[in-house]
Coordinates of C-alpha atoms in Angstrom, one line a residue:
M1 CA 97.9 110.2 77.2
R2 CA 100.3 111.0 80.0
L3 CA 101.7 107.8 81.5
P4 CA 104.0 107.2 84.5
K5 CA 107.6 106.1 83.6
V6 CA 107.3 102.6 85.0
C7 CA 104.7 100.0 84.1
L8 CA 104.4 97.2 86.7
A9 CA 104.3 93.9 84.8
L10 CA 101.9 91.5 86.5
G11 CA 102.3 87.8 85.9
G12 CA 101.0 84.9 88.0
D13 CA 99.2 81.6 87.8
T14 CA 96.0 83.1 88.9
V15 CA 94.2 86.4 88.5
E16 CA 94.0 86.6 92.3
D17 CA 97.8 86.6 92.4
M18 CA 97.9 89.5 89.9
I19 CA 95.3 91.5 91.7
E20 CA 97.0 90.9 95.1
S21 CA 100.2 92.3 93.7
A22 CA 98.4 95.2 92.0
E23 CA 96.6 96.1 95.2
S24 CA 99.7 96.0 97.4
M25 CA 101.7 98.1 95.0
A26 CA 99.1 100.4 93.3
Q27 CA 99.8 103.5 95.4
D28 CA 103.5 103.6 94.3
N29 CA 102.8 101.9 90.9
P30 CA 99.5 103.2 89.4
F31 CA 100.4 101.9 85.9
V32 CA 100.1 98.1 85.5
E33 CA 100.2 95.5 82.8
F34 CA 98.0 92.4 83.2
R35 CA 99.6 89.5 81.4
L36 CA 96.4 87.7 80.6
D37 CA 98.3 85.0 78.6
Y38 CA 99.6 83.7 81.9
L39 CA 96.1 82.6 82.9
K40 CA 94.6 79.3 81.9
Q41 CA 91.2 81.0 81.4
P42 CA 91.7 84.7 80.8
L43 CA 88.1 85.6 79.8
P44 CA 86.5 84.7 83.2
A45 CA 89.4 86.5 85.0
L46 CA 88.4 89.8 83.4
T47 CA 85.4 90.1 85.8
K48 CA 87.8 90.4 88.7
I49 CA 90.1 92.7 86.9
R50 CA 87.1 94.9 86.1
S51 CA 86.2 95.0 89.8
F52 CA 89.7 96.0 90.7
L53 CA 89.9 98.8 88.1
E54 CA 86.5 100.1 89.1
T55 CA 87.7 100.5 92.7
H56 CA 91.1 101.9 91.7
H57 CA 90.2 104.7 89.3
Y58 CA 93.7 106.1 89.5
V59 CA 95.2 103.0 88.0
T60 CA 96.0 102.8 84.3
A61 CA 96.1 99.3 82.9
I62 CA 97.5 97.5 79.8
G63 CA 95.9 94.2 78.8
T64 CA 98.3 91.8 77.1
C65 CA 97.5 88.3 75.8
R66 CA 100.6 87.3 73.8
R67 CA 100.4 84.1 71.8
A68 CA 102.8 81.3 72.5
E69 CA 104.3 81.3 69.0
N70 CA 105.2 85.0 69.6
G71 CA 106.9 84.5 72.9
G72 CA 103.8 84.5 75.2
K73 CA 101.8 81.8 76.8
F74 CA 98.4 82.0 75.1
K75 CA 97.6 78.9 73.1
G76 CA 94.3 80.0 71.6
S77 CA 93.5 81.2 68.1
L78 CA 94.0 84.7 66.8
A79 CA 90.2 85.2 66.9
K80 CA 90.2 84.2 70.6
Q81 CA 93.1 86.5 71.3
L82 CA 91.3 89.4 69.8
E83 CA 88.2 88.6 71.8
V84 CA 90.3 88.5 75.1
L85 CA 91.8 91.9 74.3
T86 CA 88.4 93.4 73.3
K87 CA 86.9 92.3 76.6
A88 CA 90.0 93.6 78.4
N89 CA 89.2 97.0 77.0
A90 CA 85.6 96.6 78.2
A91 CA 86.9 95.6 81.7
G92 CA 88.7 98.9 82.0
C93 CA 92.2 98.3 80.5
Q94 CA 92.8 101.6 78.7
V95 CA 95.6 100.1 76.5
V96 CA 95.8 96.7 74.9
D97 CA 99.1 95.2 73.6
L98 CA 98.9 93.1 70.4
E99 CA 102.1 91.7 68.9
I100 CA 102.8 92.6 65.3
Q101 CA 102.7 88.9 64.1
S102 CA 99.0 88.8 65.2
A103 CA 98.2 92.3 64.0
S104 CA 99.6 91.4 60.5
K105 CA 97.2 88.5 60.2
A106 CA 94.1 90.3 61.7
K107 CA 91.6 92.0 59.4
P108 CA 91.8 95.8 59.3
E109 CA 88.3 96.2 60.6
A110 CA 89.0 93.9 63.6
L111 CA 92.0 96.1 64.5
A112 CA 89.9 99.3 64.0
H113 CA 87.2 97.9 66.3
L114 CA 89.8 97.1 68.9
R115 CA 91.3 100.6 68.7
S116 CA 87.9 102.2 68.9
R117 CA 87.5 100.8 72.4
G118 CA 90.8 102.2 73.8
R119 CA 94.4 102.7 73.0
L120 CA 96.2 100.1 70.8
L121 CA 99.9 99.2 71.3
I122 CA 101.6 97.1 68.6
S123 CA 104.6 95.2 69.9
F124 CA 107.6 93.3 68.6
H125 CA 109.9 91.1 70.6
D126 CA 113.3 89.7 69.6
F127 CA 114.4 87.1 72.1
R128 CA 117.8 86.6 70.6
A129 CA 119.4 89.8 69.6
T130 CA 119.1 93.6 68.9
R131 CA 119.0 94.1 65.1
N132 CA 117.2 95.9 62.3
L133 CA 115.5 98.4 64.6
D134 CA 114.6 100.9 61.8
D135 CA 113.2 98.1 59.6
T136 CA 111.2 96.7 62.5
L137 CA 109.6 100.1 63.1
E138 CA 108.7 100.4 59.4
K139 CA 106.8 97.1 59.7
L140 CA 105.0 98.2 62.8
L141 CA 104.0 101.5 61.4
K142 CA 101.9 99.7 58.7
V143 CA 99.4 99.0 61.4
P144 CA 97.6 102.1 62.7
A145 CA 98.1 102.3 66.5
D146 CA 98.6 104.6 69.4
F147 CA 101.9 103.1 70.7
Y148 CA 104.6 101.0 69.1
K149 CA 106.8 98.8 71.3
I150 CA 110.1 97.2 70.2
V151 CA 111.8 95.0 72.8
T152 CA 115.0 93.2 71.8
T153 CA 117.7 91.2 73.7
A154 CA 121.0 92.7 74.6
T155 CA 123.9 90.4 74.0
T156 CA 126.4 93.2 74.5
L157 CA 126.3 96.5 76.3
S158 CA 126.5 98.2 72.9
D159 CA 123.1 96.9 72.0
N160 CA 121.7 99.4 74.6
V161 CA 123.4 102.2 72.7
A162 CA 121.8 101.1 69.5
M163 CA 118.4 101.0 71.2
M164 CA 118.8 104.5 72.7
K165 CA 120.0 106.0 69.5
F166 CA 117.0 104.5 67.7
L167 CA 114.7 106.0 70.3
Q168 CA 116.3 109.4 70.0
S169 CA 115.9 109.3 66.2
H170 CA 112.2 108.4 66.1
S171 CA 110.5 109.2 69.4
D172 CA 109.7 112.8 68.3
K173 CA 107.5 111.4 65.5
H174 CA 106.0 108.3 67.1
A175 CA 104.9 107.2 70.6
L176 CA 107.6 104.5 71.2
V177 CA 108.4 102.1 73.9
G178 CA 111.9 100.6 73.5
L179 CA 114.2 98.6 75.7
C180 CA 116.5 95.6 75.7
M181 CA 115.9 92.3 77.7
G182 CA 118.6 90.3 79.4
E183 CA 121.1 91.1 82.1
Q184 CA 123.1 93.3 79.8
G185 CA 119.9 95.3 79.0
I186 CA 119.6 97.1 82.3
I187 CA 121.1 100.3 80.8
S188 CA 118.1 100.6 78.4
R189 CA 115.6 99.7 81.1
V190 CA 116.7 102.7 83.1
L191 CA 117.9 105.1 80.5
S192 CA 115.4 104.5 77.6
V193 CA 112.9 106.9 79.2
R194 CA 115.3 109.8 78.8
S195 CA 116.0 108.7 75.2
G196 CA 112.4 108.9 74.2
S197 CA 110.6 105.7 75.4
V198 CA 107.2 106.5 76.7
F199 CA 107.7 104.2 79.6
T200 CA 109.7 101.1 80.8
F201 CA 108.7 97.9 82.6
G202 CA 109.3 96.8 86.1
A203 CA 108.7 93.5 87.8
V204 CA 106.8 92.9 91.0
S205 CA 110.0 91.4 92.4
A206 CA 113.2 89.8 91.2
D207 CA 111.6 86.3 91.2
L208 CA 108.4 87.4 89.5
Q209 CA 109.9 88.7 86.2
T210 CA 107.7 88.6 83.0
A211 CA 110.8 89.1 80.8
P212 CA 114.5 88.3 81.1
G213 CA 116.5 90.9 83.0
Q214 CA 113.5 92.8 84.2
V215 CA 114.3 95.0 87.2
S216 CA 111.8 95.2 90.1
A217 CA 109.7 98.4 90.0
R218 CA 110.8 99.1 93.6
D219 CA 114.5 99.0 92.5
L220 CA 113.8 101.2 89.5
R221 CA 112.4 103.8 91.8
A222 CA 114.3 103.4 95.1
I223 CA 117.8 102.5 93.7
Y224 CA 117.9 104.0 90.2
R225 CA 115.5 106.9 90.9
I226 CA 114.0 106.5 87.5
E227 CA 111.4 109.2 88.1
Q228 CA 114.3 111.8 88.3
V229 CA 116.3 110.5 85.3
D230 CA 116.4 113.3 82.6
P231 CA 118.6 114.4 79.8
A232 CA 120.9 116.2 82.3
T233 CA 121.4 113.1 84.5
R234 CA 125.0 111.9 84.5
V235 CA 125.6 108.2 84.1
Y236 CA 128.1 106.1 86.1
G237 CA 128.5 102.4 86.4
V238 CA 130.3 99.4 87.7
A239 CA 131.8 97.1 85.0
G240 CA 132.9 93.5 85.4
D241 CA 132.3 89.9 84.4
P242 CA 130.2 88.8 86.3
I243 CA 128.5 91.7 87.9
E244 CA 125.0 90.4 88.8
H245 CA 125.7 90.3 92.6
S246 CA 127.5 93.6 92.9
L247 CA 126.2 95.9 95.6
S248 CA 128.0 99.0 94.2
P249 CA 124.7 100.3 92.6
V250 CA 123.0 100.2 96.0
I251 CA 125.8 102.1 97.8
M252 CA 126.5 104.6 95.0
N253 CA 122.9 105.5 94.2
A254 CA 122.3 105.9 97.9
A255 CA 125.2 108.4 98.1
M256 CA 124.0 110.3 95.1
R257 CA 120.5 110.5 96.4
R258 CA 121.7 111.7 99.8
E259 CA 123.9 114.4 98.3
N260 CA 121.2 115.4 95.7
V261 CA 123.5 114.6 92.8
N262 CA 121.6 114.3 89.4
S263 CA 123.3 111.0 88.5
V264 CA 122.5 107.3 88.2
Y265 CA 124.8 104.4 88.7
L266 CA 124.3 101.1 86.8
P267 CA 125.7 97.6 86.8
L268 CA 127.4 96.9 83.5
H269 CA 128.0 93.2 82.6
A270 CA 130.9 93.7 80.1
K271 CA 131.9 90.5 78.4
T272 CA 134.7 92.3 76.5
L273 CA 136.8 95.4 77.2
K274 CA 136.1 96.7 73.7
D275 CA 132.4 96.6 74.3
L276 CA 132.9 98.5 77.6
L277 CA 135.0 101.2 76.1
Y278 CA 132.5 101.8 73.3
C279 CA 129.8 102.4 75.9
I280 CA 132.0 104.7 78.0
R281 CA 132.2 107.0 75.0
E282 CA 128.8 106.5 73.3
I283 CA 126.3 106.6 76.3
P284 CA 128.5 108.5 77.5
L285 CA 129.6 107.4 81.0
H286 CA 131.0 110.1 83.2
G287 CA 132.6 107.7 85.6
L288 CA 133.2 104.0 86.0
S289 CA 134.0 101.6 88.8
V290 CA 136.1 98.7 87.4
T291 CA 136.1 95.3 88.9
M292 CA 137.4 91.9 87.8
P293 CA 138.6 91.0 85.2
Y294 CA 139.4 94.5 83.8
K295 CA 141.3 96.3 86.6
Q296 CA 144.6 95.7 84.9
A297 CA 143.6 95.4 81.3
I298 CA 141.9 98.9 81.3
V299 CA 145.1 100.7 82.3
E300 CA 146.5 100.6 78.8
Q301 CA 143.3 102.3 77.5
L302 CA 143.6 105.3 79.8
D303 CA 145.0 108.7 78.8
N304 CA 146.4 109.4 82.3
T305 CA 146.6 107.7 85.7
D306 CA 147.3 108.6 89.3
A307 CA 150.4 107.4 91.1
H308 CA 148.6 104.5 92.8
T309 CA 147.3 103.1 89.5
T310 CA 150.8 103.4 88.0
K311 CA 152.4 101.6 91.0
T312 CA 149.8 98.8 91.2
G313 CA 149.2 98.4 87.5
A314 CA 145.5 98.2 88.4
C315 CA 142.7 100.8 88.1
N316 CA 139.3 100.5 89.8
T317 CA 138.1 104.1 89.1
V318 CA 137.7 105.9 85.7
V319 CA 136.8 109.5 85.1
R320 CA 135.7 110.6 81.7
G321 CA 136.7 114.2 81.3
Q322 CA 134.9 116.9 79.4
D323 CA 137.4 116.5 76.7
G324 CA 136.5 112.8 76.4
K325 CA 139.8 111.6 77.8
L326 CA 139.9 108.8 80.3
Y327 CA 141.7 109.2 83.7
G328 CA 142.4 106.3 86.0
F329 CA 142.6 106.2 89.8
N330 CA 143.0 103.4 92.3
T331 CA 140.8 103.8 95.4
D332 CA 141.2 100.2 96.6
I333 CA 144.3 101.6 98.5
A334 CA 142.1 104.0 100.4
G335 CA 139.8 101.1 101.1
V336 CA 142.6 99.2 102.8
I337 CA 144.5 102.1 104.5
R338 CA 141.6 104.0 106.1
P339 CA 140.1 101.0 108.1
L340 CA 143.6 99.9 109.3
E341 CA 144.6 103.4 110.4
Q342 CA 141.7 103.4 112.7
R343 CA 143.1 100.3 114.5
L344 CA 146.9 100.5 114.6
T345 CA 150.0 102.3 113.4
I346 CA 150.8 101.1 110.0
E347 CA 154.5 102.1 110.0
N348 CA 156.7 99.0 110.8
A349 CA 153.6 96.8 111.2
K350 CA 154.1 93.2 110.0
V351 CA 151.4 92.4 107.5
L352 CA 150.6 89.2 105.7
V353 CA 148.7 89.6 102.4
L354 CA 146.9 86.5 101.0
G355 CA 146.6 86.7 97.2
A356 CA 148.5 88.4 94.4
G357 CA 145.7 89.8 92.2
G358 CA 144.5 93.4 91.8
A359 CA 143.1 93.8 95.4
A360 CA 146.3 92.3 96.8
R361 CA 148.4 94.6 94.8
A362 CA 146.5 97.6 96.1
A363 CA 147.0 96.4 99.7
V364 CA 150.7 95.7 99.2
F365 CA 151.7 99.0 97.5
G366 CA 149.4 101.1 99.8
L367 CA 150.9 99.6 102.9
K368 CA 154.4 99.6 101.6
E369 CA 154.1 103.3 101.0
R370 CA 153.2 103.8 104.6
G371 CA 156.2 101.9 105.9
A372 CA 154.7 98.5 106.7
E373 CA 156.8 95.3 106.4
L374 CA 155.0 92.9 104.1
W375 CA 154.8 89.1 103.4
I376 CA 152.8 87.8 100.4
M377 CA 151.4 84.3 100.1
N378 CA 149.5 83.1 97.0
R379 CA 148.2 79.7 95.8
T380 CA 150.6 80.2 92.8
S381 CA 153.9 80.9 94.5
A382 CA 155.4 82.4 91.3
K383 CA 152.9 85.2 91.4
A384 CA 153.6 85.9 95.0
Q385 CA 157.3 86.1 94.3
K386 CA 156.8 88.4 91.4
L387 CA 154.7 90.8 93.4
A388 CA 157.1 90.6 96.3
R389 CA 160.0 91.6 94.0
Q390 CA 158.0 94.5 92.6
A391 CA 157.1 95.9 96.0
K392 CA 160.3 95.0 97.8
A393 CA 158.4 92.7 100.1
H394 CA 158.8 89.1 101.2
S395 CA 157.1 86.0 99.7
I396 CA 156.2 83.2 102.0
K397 CA 155.2 79.6 101.6
R398 CA 152.3 78.1 103.5
A399 CA 154.5 75.7 105.3
D400 CA 156.3 78.6 107.0
L401 CA 153.1 80.3 108.3
R402 CA 153.1 78.6 111.7
K403 CA 156.6 80.0 112.4
L404 CA 155.5 83.6 112.2
A405 CA 153.1 86.0 113.9
F406 CA 151.8 89.2 112.2
D407 CA 150.2 92.4 113.3
V408 CA 147.8 92.2 110.4
I409 CA 146.5 89.4 108.1
I410 CA 144.7 90.5 105.0
N411 CA 142.7 88.2 102.8
A412 CA 142.8 89.6 99.3
T413 CA 141.5 86.4 97.7
P414 CA 137.9 85.5 96.8
I415 CA 137.9 82.5 99.2
G416 CA 134.9 82.8 101.5
R417 CA 132.8 84.8 99.1
G418 CA 129.2 83.8 99.1
N419 CA 129.4 81.3 102.0
T420 CA 130.5 80.8 105.6
R421 CA 132.3 77.5 105.0
D422 CA 135.5 78.3 103.1
C423 CA 138.5 79.9 104.8
P424 CA 141.8 80.8 103.2
L425 CA 143.7 79.7 106.4
K426 CA 143.5 77.0 109.0
D427 CA 142.7 77.9 112.5
D428 CA 146.3 77.5 113.8
E429 CA 147.7 79.6 110.9
I430 CA 145.8 82.7 112.0
K431 CA 148.2 84.5 114.4
A432 CA 147.8 88.3 114.3
R433 CA 146.5 91.3 116.2
V434 CA 144.1 92.2 113.4
V435 CA 142.4 90.1 110.6
F436 CA 141.1 92.0 107.6
D437 CA 138.9 90.2 105.1
M438 CA 138.3 92.0 101.8
V439 CA 135.3 89.7 101.1
Y440 CA 132.2 91.6 102.1
D441 CA 129.5 89.1 101.3
P442 CA 128.7 87.5 103.7
V443 CA 129.5 90.2 106.2
E444 CA 130.8 87.6 108.7
T445 CA 133.0 85.2 106.7
R446 CA 134.5 82.0 108.1
L447 CA 137.9 83.8 108.5
L448 CA 136.4 86.5 110.6
Q449 CA 134.4 84.0 112.7
V450 CA 137.6 82.1 113.5
A451 CA 139.5 85.3 114.3
R452 CA 136.8 86.5 116.6
A453 CA 136.8 83.2 118.4
K454 CA 140.5 83.6 119.0
G455 CA 140.1 87.0 120.4
I456 CA 141.6 88.8 117.4
A457 CA 140.3 92.2 116.3
V458 CA 138.6 92.0 112.8
I459 CA 137.9 94.3 109.9
P460 CA 135.0 93.1 107.7
G461 CA 135.2 93.6 104.0
I462 CA 132.2 95.9 104.1
E463 CA 134.5 98.6 105.6
M464 CA 136.9 98.4 102.6
F465 CA 134.0 98.4 100.3
V466 CA 132.5 101.6 101.8
H467 CA 135.9 103.4 102.0
Q468 CA 136.9 102.7 98.4
A469 CA 133.5 103.7 97.2
A470 CA 133.5 106.8 99.3
R471 CA 136.8 107.9 97.7
Q472 CA 135.3 107.2 94.2
F473 CA 132.3 109.4 95.0
E474 CA 134.6 112.2 96.1
I475 CA 136.7 111.9 92.9
W476 CA 133.5 112.0 90.7
T477 CA 131.5 114.7 92.4
G478 CA 134.0 116.8 94.4
K479 CA 131.8 116.4 97.4
P480 CA 132.5 114.7 100.8
A481 CA 131.0 111.2 100.7
P482 CA 128.1 110.4 103.0
S483 CA 130.0 107.4 104.4
D484 CA 127.5 106.6 107.1
D485 CA 124.6 106.5 104.7
M486 CA 126.7 104.3 102.3
L487 CA 127.5 101.9 105.1
R488 CA 123.9 101.8 106.2
A489 CA 122.6 101.1 102.6
V490 CA 125.0 98.2 102.0
T491 CA 124.5 96.7 105.4
I492 CA 120.7 96.6 104.8
A493 CA 121.2 95.2 101.3
L494 CA 123.5 92.4 102.7
H495 CA 121.0 91.5 105.4
D496 CA 118.2 91.4 102.8
R497 CA 120.3 89.1 100.6
A498 CA 121.1 86.8 103.5
A499 CA 117.4 86.7 104.4
Q500 CA 116.4 85.7 100.9
K501 CA 118.9 82.9 100.9
K502 CA 117.2 81.4 104.0

């Protein structure tokens, strides 16, 4: 039975909601799962599901009615559950999903009858961890079935590696579906299909998930290009803690699609550096974008670095060579320099940098290299003074800001991220020809709004984001980056995000 790579999981309070979603998405998603356990009365609902499937012959459907004690919502008896699944078969669902806990209690003849009507999928879910995969499969195989599904929870990135190695070891002998739930399980949701999983699951939308960490079917296809993922696909990612709201996957996957690069770029929520390093080697990752809090910590783990990484002590780009060695680069500097060079002459320009973290260090050393005169202000003055000493720059206290005017003010702090209320400076402290805010979400921060109102030229953080990402793309692929396409992709994503908040 040849199945598409993505099964659209349909939940909802009513069967009408499920069918509406199925109808609106069926052309792009002809493989669906009806979560019958979400319905208060699943048996009467099957009449409408039958009508839908009779008029959509190209749709393949799974009927699932998971009991509450096994992680679902169905509160009926085992006999009632089997009745629902049997009638789901009769309504046109070619596959029915029965969890192993119920299958183990059911009579063999009842399971044989269920399987005689269509394909039987035996499933197991672990909502806490990823463990004992081989033992779990051994238990599942005791029940004759057409497919075996093991879904666990990733508490580390490494759990994805365990799942994929498990699939690689057993998928040639059995029709397996395997993946990890949770935010850290996205690696397996995208890559399990190339490791041997028959298919993966996608949600109708981000707010209509039927399992934790489920990615929308649209994103699986449009962003991660899951239909093209194969054994030759190179894997890249962005690692940080947190990482949920990163738009790097949007911009990088857009660039890879535009340049026809057989690669996929994933968000990696790394809670420890050790976990991240394990995944770099074991998945393996060919390249990595590094964000907070690992930009400085990862430097010690690299086999070699470029001059910018050495100077700043921070790395935001890793390349894994064919020899397995890790090479570090800092493209944040390109993200700062390229937009500024388009507006003014950097040499001898007076620049105020707000912040003393990794992004600030990139700005300070990159601008110093090009002859700018720098002042650094930070909430913790000792950090500003330390960075100023290292870069042969000036540190400045807030009380002295009103006495000075600058050619450029750069905000390298997170102040203003996610809202248009917070601003790192007061209105009368903003005296410059150009104001550059590294915060890119929202596109128009409070700092930029105030600067525009004062007639000051502004550089939004989205420009830095695109330029540093473009340089990463060039390092990884050796191709010129499609900067315009990258800018367009991230602009659309930011507008969509802003619209969702409203």
